[in-house]
Coordinates of C-alpha atoms in Angstrom, one line a residue:
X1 CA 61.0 22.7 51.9
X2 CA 58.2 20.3 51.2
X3 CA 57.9 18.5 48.2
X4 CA 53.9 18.0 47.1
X5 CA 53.3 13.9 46.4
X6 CA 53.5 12.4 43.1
X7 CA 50.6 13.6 40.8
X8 CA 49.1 11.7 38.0
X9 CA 49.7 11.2 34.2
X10 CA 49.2 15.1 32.7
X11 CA 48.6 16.8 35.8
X12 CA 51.0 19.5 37.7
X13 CA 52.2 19.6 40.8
X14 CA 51.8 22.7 43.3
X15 CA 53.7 23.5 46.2
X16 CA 52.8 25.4 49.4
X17 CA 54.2 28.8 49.7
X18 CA 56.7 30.4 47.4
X19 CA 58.6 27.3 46.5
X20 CA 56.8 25.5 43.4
X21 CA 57.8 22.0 41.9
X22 CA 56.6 21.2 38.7
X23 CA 57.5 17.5 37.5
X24 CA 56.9 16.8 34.0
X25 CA 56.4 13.5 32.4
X26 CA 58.7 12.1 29.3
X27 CA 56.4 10.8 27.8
X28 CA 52.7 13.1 27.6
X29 CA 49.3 11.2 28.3
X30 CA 46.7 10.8 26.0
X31 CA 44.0 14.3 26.8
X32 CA 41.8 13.2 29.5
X33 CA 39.0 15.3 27.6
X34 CA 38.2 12.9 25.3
X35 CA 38.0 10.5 27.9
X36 CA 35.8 12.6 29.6
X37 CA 33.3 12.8 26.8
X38 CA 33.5 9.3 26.1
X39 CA 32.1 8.2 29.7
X40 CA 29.6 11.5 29.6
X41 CA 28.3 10.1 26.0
X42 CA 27.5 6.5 28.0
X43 CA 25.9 8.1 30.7
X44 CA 23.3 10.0 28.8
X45 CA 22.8 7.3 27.2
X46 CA 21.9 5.2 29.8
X47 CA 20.0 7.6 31.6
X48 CA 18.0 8.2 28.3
X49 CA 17.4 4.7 28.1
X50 CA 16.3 4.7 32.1
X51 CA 13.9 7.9 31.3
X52 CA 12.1 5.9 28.5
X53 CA 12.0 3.3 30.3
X54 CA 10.6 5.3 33.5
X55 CA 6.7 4.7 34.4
X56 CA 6.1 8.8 34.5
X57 CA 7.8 8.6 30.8
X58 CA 5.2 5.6 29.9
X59 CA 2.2 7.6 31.0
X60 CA 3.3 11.0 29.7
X61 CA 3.6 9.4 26.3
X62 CA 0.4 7.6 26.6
X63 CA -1.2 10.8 26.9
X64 CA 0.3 12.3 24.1
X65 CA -0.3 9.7 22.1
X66 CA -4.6 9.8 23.2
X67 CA -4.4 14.2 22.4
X68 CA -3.2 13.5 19.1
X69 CA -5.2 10.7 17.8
X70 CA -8.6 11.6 19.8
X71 CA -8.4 15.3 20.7
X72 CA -6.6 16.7 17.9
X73 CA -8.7 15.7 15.2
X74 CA -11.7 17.7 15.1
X75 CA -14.1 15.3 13.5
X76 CA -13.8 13.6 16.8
X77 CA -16.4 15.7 18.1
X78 CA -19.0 13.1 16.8
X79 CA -17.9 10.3 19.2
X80 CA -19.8 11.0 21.6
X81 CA -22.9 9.2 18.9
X82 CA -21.2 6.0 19.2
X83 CA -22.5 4.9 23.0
X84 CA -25.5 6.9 22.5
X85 CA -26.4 4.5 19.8
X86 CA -26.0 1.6 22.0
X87 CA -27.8 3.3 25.1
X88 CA -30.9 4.2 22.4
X89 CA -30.5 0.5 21.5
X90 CA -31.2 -0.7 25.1
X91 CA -33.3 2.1 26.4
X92 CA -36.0 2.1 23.5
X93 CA -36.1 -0.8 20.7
X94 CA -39.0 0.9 18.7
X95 CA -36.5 4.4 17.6
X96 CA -34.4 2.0 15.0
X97 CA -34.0 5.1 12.7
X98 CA -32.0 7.4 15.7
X99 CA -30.5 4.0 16.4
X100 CA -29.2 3.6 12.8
X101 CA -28.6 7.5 12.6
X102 CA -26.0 7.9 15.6
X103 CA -24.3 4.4 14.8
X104 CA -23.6 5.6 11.5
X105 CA -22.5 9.3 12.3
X106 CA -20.3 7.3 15.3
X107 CA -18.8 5.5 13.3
X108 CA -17.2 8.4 10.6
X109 CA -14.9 9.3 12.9
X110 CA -13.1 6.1 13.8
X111 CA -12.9 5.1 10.5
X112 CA -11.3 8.3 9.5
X113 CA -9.2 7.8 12.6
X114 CA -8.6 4.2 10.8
X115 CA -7.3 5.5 8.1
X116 CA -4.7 7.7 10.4
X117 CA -3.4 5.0 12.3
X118 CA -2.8 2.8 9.1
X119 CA -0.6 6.1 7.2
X120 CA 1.2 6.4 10.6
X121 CA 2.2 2.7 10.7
X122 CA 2.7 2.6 6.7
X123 CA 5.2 5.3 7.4
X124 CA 8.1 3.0 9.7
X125 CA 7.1 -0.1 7.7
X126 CA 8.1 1.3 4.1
X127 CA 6.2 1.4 0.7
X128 CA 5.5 -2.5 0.3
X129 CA 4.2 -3.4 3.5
X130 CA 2.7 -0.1 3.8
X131 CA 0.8 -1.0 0.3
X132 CA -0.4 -4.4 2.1
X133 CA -1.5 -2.7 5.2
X134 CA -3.6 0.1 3.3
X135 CA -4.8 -2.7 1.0
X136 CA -6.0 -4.7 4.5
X137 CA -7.5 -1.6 6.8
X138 CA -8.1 1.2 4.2
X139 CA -11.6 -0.8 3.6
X140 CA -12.1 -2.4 7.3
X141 CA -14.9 -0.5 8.0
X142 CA -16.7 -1.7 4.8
X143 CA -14.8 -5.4 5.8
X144 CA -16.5 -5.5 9.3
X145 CA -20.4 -4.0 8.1
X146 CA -20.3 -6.9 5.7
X147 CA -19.4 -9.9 7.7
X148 CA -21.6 -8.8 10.0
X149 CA -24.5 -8.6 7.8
X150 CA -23.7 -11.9 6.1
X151 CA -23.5 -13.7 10.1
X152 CA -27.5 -12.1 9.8
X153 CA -28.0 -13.8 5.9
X154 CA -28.3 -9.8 4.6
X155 CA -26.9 -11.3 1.6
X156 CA -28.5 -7.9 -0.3
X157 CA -27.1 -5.5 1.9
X158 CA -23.6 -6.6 1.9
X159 CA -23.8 -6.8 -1.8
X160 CA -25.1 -3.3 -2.3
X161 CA -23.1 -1.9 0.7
X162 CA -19.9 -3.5 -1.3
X163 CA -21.5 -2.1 -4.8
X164 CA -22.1 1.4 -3.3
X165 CA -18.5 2.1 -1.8
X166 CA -17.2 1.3 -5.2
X167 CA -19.3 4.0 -7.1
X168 CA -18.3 6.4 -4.0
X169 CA -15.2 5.8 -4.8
X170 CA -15.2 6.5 -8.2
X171 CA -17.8 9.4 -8.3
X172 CA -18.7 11.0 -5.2
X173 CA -14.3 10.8 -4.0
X174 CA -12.7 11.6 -7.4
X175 CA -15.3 13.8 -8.6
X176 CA -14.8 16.1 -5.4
X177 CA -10.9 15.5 -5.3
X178 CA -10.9 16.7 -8.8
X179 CA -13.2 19.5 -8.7
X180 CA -11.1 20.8 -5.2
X181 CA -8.1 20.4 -7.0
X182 CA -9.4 22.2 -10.3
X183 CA -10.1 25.1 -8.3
X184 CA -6.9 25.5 -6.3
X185 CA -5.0 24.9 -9.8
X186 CA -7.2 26.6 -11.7
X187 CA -4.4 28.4 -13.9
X188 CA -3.7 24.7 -15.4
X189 CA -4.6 21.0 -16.2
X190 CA -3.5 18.7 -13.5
X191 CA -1.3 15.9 -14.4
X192 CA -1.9 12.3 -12.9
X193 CA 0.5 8.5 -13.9
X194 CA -1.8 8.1 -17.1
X195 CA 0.1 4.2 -16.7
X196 CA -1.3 3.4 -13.9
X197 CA -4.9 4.9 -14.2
X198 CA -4.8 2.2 -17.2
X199 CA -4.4 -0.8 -15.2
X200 CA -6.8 0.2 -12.3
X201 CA -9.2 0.7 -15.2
X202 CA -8.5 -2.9 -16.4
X203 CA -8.7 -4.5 -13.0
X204 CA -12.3 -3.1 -12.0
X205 CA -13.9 -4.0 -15.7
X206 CA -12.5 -7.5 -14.9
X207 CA -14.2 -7.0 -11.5
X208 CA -17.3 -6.1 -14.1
X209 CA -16.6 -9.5 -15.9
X210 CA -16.6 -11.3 -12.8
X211 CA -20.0 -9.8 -11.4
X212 CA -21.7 -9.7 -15.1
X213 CA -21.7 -13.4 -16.1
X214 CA -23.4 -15.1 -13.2
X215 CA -26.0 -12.3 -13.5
X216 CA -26.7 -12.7 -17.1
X217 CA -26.6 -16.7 -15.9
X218 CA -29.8 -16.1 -13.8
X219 CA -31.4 -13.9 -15.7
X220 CA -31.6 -16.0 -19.3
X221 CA -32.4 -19.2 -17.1
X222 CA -29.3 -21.1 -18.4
X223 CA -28.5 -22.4 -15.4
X224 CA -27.2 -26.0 -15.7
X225 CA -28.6 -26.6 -11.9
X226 CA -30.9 -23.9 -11.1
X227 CA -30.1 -21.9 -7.6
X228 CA -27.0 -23.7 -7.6
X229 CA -24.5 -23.0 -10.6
X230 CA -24.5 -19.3 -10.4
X231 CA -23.4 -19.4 -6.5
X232 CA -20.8 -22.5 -7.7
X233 CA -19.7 -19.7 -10.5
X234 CA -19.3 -16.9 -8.2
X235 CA -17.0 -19.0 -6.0
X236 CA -14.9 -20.7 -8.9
X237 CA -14.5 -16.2 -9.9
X238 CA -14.0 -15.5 -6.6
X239 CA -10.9 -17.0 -6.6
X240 CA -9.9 -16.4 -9.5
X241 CA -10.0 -12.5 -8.8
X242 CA -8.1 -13.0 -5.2
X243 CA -5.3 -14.5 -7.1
X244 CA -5.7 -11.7 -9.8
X245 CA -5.5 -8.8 -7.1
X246 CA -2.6 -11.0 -5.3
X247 CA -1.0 -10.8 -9.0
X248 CA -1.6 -6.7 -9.5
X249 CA -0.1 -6.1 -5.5
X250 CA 3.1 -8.2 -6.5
X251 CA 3.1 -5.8 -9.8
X252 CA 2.6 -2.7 -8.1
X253 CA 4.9 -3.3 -4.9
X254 CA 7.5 -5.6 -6.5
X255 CA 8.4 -6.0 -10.3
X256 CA 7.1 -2.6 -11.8
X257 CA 6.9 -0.2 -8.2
X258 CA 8.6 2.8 -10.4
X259 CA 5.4 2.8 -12.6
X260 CA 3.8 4.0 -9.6
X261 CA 6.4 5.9 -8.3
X262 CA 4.0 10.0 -8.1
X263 CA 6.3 13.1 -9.6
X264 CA 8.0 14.4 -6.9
X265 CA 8.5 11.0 -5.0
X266 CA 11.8 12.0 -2.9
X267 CA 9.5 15.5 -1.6
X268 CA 6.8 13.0 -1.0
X269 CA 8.8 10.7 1.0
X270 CA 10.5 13.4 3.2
X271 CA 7.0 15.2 4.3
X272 CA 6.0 11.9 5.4
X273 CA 9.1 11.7 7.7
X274 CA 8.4 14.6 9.1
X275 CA 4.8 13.4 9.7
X276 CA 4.9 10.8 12.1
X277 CA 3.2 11.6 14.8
X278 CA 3.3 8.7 16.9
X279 CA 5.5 5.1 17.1
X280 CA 5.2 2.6 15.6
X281 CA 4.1 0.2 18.8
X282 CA 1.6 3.2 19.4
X283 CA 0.1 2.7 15.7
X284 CA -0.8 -1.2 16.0
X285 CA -2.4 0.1 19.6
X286 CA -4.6 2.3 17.7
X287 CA -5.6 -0.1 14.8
X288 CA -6.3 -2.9 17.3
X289 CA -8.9 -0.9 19.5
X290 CA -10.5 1.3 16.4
X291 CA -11.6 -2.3 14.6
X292 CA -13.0 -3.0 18.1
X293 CA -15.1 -0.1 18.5
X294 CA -16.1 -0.4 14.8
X295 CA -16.7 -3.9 15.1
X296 CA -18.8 -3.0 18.4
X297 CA -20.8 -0.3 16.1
X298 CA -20.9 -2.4 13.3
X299 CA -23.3 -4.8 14.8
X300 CA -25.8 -2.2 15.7
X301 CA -25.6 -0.6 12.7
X302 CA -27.0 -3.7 10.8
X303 CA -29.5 -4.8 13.2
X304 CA -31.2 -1.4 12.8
X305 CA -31.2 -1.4 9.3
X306 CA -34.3 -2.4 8.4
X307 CA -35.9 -0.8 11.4
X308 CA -34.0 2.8 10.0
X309 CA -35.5 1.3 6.3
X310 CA -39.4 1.6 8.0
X311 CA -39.0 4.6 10.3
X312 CA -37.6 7.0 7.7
X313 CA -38.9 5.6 4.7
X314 CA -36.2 5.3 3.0
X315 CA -35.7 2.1 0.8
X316 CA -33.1 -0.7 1.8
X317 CA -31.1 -0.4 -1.7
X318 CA -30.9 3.4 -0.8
X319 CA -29.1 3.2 2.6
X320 CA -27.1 0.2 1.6
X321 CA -25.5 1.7 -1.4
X322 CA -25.8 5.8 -0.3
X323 CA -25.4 5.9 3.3
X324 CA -23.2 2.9 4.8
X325 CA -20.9 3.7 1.9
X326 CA -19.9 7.5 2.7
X327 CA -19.6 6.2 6.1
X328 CA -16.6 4.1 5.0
X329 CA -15.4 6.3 2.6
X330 CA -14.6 9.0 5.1
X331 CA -11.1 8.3 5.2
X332 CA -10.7 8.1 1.6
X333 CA -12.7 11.4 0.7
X334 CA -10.8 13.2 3.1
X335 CA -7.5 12.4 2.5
X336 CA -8.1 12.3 -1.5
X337 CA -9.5 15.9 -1.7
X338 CA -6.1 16.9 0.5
X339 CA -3.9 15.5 -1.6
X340 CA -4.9 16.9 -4.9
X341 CA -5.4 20.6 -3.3
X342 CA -1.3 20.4 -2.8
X343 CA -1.5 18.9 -6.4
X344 CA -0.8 15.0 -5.9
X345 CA -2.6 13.5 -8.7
X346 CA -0.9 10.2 -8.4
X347 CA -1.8 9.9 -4.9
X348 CA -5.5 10.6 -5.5
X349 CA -5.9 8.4 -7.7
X350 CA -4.5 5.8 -5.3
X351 CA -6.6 6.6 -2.7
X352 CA -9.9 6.4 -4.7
X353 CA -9.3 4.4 -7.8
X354 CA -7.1 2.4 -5.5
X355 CA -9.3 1.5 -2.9
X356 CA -12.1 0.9 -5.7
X357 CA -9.8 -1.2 -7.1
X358 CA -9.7 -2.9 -3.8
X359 CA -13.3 -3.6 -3.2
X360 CA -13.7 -5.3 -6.5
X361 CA -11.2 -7.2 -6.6
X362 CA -10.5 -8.2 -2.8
X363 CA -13.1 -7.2 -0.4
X364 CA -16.0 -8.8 -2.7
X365 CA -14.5 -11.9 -3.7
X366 CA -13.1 -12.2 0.3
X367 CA -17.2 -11.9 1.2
X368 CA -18.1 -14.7 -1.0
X369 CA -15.2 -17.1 -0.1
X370 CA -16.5 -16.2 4.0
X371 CA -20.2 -16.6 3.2
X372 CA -19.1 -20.0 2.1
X373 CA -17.3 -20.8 5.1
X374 CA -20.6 -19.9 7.2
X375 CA -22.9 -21.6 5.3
X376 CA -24.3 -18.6 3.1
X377 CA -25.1 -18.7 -0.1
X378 CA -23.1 -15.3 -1.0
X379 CA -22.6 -14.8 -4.7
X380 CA -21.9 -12.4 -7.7
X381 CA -25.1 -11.9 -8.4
X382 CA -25.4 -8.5 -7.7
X383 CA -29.0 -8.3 -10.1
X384 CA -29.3 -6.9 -13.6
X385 CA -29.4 -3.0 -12.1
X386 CA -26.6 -2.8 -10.3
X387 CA -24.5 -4.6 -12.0
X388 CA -25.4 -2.1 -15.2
X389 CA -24.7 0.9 -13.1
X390 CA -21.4 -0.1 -11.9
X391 CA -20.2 -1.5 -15.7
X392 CA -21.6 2.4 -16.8
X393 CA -19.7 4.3 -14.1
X394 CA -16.4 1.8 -14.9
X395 CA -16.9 2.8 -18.0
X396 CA -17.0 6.6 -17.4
X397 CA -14.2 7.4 -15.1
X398 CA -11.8 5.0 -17.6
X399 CA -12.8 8.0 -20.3
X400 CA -12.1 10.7 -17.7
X401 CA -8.7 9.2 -16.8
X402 CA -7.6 8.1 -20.4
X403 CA -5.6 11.5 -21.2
X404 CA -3.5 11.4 -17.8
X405 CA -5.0 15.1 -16.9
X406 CA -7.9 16.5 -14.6
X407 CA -9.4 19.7 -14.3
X408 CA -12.6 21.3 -11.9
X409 CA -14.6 20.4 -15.1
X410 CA -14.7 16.9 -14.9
X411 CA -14.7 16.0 -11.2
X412 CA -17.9 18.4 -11.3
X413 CA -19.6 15.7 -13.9
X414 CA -18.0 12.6 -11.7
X415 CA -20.3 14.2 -8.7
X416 CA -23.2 15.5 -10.9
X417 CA -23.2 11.7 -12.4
X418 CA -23.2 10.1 -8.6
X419 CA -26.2 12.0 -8.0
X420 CA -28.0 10.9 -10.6
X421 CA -27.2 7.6 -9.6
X422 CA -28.2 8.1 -5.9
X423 CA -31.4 9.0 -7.2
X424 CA -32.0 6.0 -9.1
X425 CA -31.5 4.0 -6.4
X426 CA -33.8 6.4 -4.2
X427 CA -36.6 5.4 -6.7
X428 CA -35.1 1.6 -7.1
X429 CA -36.7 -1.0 -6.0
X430 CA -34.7 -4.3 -4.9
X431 CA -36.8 -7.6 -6.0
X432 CA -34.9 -9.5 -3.6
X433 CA -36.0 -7.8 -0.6
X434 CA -38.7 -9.7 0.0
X435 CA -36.5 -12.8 0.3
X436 CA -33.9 -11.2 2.5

């Protein structure tokens, strides 16, 4: 009879033939299964690790990452505007108005696409440095146009440019967000954080403040050094409003963040889980070449200003304060309007009082402090009518926002009141213009 070898810990023994020996342990071995898993568990791991890491797996999510941000959007389809500006540019320097036309219809789309990229990367970073990065790209497009047109001494157009995004903001975006909204809810007053609507409303009249004294120091000639203490004014308030907006973002992020916590923060928080598109690494990508290609446009853009100004007789005040602005507001009007159609007050308001809040209070006090590092005399001077305008429309959305509630009603007047004010600057004159 033969006797079959020794097996290992667990396992039986067979012999050959009829005669079977079974040996038997005294003491039983640990189950091999879990064993088994365990060493399985590593080596999907690893090989996970090794697919990521694979070129094919680089390229594949590459292209991914190109279909959702370029080809799934479909304002995309004006891209193609962007290099035809610049081959317009080279081709025929006398058509400044098609020039100024297709720079400004190329450029919508990446600053919409701007806006996209900074959600995506606010959504890994969390809610404070995702409020920093909003407040730094969410107005780069209106960032770049100025310190481009300050490098050319378009002192004017920055200032109105800066002036004009603000009264979007607060007209043309919440007027239409409200009056969208309105009409989906029709059944029912919306409800917004009446809070903080009250200290956005605070911030821009001290933006108003800021902007109102050196104008009313020009204009009554009681200037201690003519030409030269308004400009020294401007930059003393400039930075007193960065460390005022410094102050509000500590406020907001840090010490009071549940006062601007929307209703329905936890739902909020979970759809934007569910929205990330693309990594994080992928994000910063994004950002990094859509400020290129709107720095790139940028430049045209202001060189053919006041070739666009001639061709389509259209005044310099109106473009600057109408046109460049809806440009940089694309972003914002979109994502505004969205947001109170699934009935996201808070957010909105975020968005457009939010970024107005921005402008005031960061961007235009940052333009100032930069004209002073090149040598331009940038100041808050923004002259006696548009400095009016804004302290009127400052004064009218604070009254719409004071009961904490919207309806189709009033974002109807918010946009009927921004096209009265787009035709006042249609028939406005700048008395500057000769000197710019």
């Amino acid at each position: 009879m033969m006797v079959a070898e020794k097996p290992a810990l667990g396992f039986q023994a067979h012999g050959d033939g009829d005669d079977e020996l079974e040996l038997e342990l005294a003491s039983p071995a640990p189950p091999p299964r879990k064993m088994h898993s365990l060493e399985f568990e590593h080596i999907g791991s690893l090989a996970a690790v090794a697919e990521s890491l694979a070129p094919g797996s680089r390229w594949q999510r590459a292209l991914t990452s190109v279909r959702v941000v370029i080809f799934q959007a479909k304002i995309n389809v004006l891209l193609p505007f962007g290099p035809l500006a610049i081959m317009l540019h080279y081709l025929s320097g006398t058509h400044q108005g098609w020039v100024f036309l297709f720079s400004l219809i190329g450029i919508t789309p990446l600053a919409e696409r701007l806006g996209y990229a900074t959600e995506q990367l606010a959504c890994y970073t969390g809610p404070t440095v995702g409020g920093l990065l909003n407040a730094t790209f969410g107005n780069a497009t209106e960032m770049i146009i100025s310190i481009y047109a300050l490098k050319n001494g378009m002192i004017r157009v920055v200032q109105q440019s800066l002036l004009g995004s603000i009264l979007s903001n607060m007209l043309l975006v919440l007027g239409c967000a409200f009056f969208a909204g309105g009409l989906v809810h029709s059944d029912r007053d919306q409800v917004f954080n009446k809070a903080s609507a009250v200290v956005n409303s605070g911030l821009l009249l001290m933006a108003v403040l800021g902007l109102m004294f050196p104008a009313v120091l020009h204009f009554t000639h009681s200037e201690a050094q003519y030409g030269k203490s308004e400009v020294a004014l401007s930059r003393f308030s400039s930075c007193i409003m960065l460390v005022a907006y410094a102050s509000y973002l500590f406020f907001q992020l840090k010490s009071h963040r549940s006062m601007y916590s929307p209703i329905g923060d936890e739902e909020a928080a979970a759809e934007e889980e569910d929205e990330k598109e693309i990594t994080q690494g992928e994000a910063i990508c994004w950002l990094f070449i859509l400020t290129i290609w709107i720095s790139v446009l940028s430049g045209y853009l202001v060189d053919a200003i006041q070739g666009a100004s001639d061709s389509l007789n259209l005044p310099v005040a109106f473009i600057s304060v109408i046109l460049l602005p809806i440009v940089g507001n694309a972003a914002e009007h979109a994502s505004a309007i969205m947001f109170a159609m699934k009935n996201k007050l808070d957010i909105t308001l975020g968005v457009a009082i939010g970024s107005s809040t921005q402008i005031s209070m960061f961007v235009i006090p940052f333009c100032v402090v930069i004209g002073w590092m090149m040598g331009q005399e940038m100041d808050l001077n923004f002259q006696l009518f548009e400095t009016a305008t804004l302290f009127i429309t400052v004064l009218v959305v604070a009254f719409m926002l004071q009961e904490g509630t919207s309806n189709y009603f009033k974002g109807l007047m918010l946009i009927l009141c921004y096209l009265i004010v787009a035709a006042s600057f249609f028939v406005h004159v700048d008395p500057d213009a000769s000197d710019n």
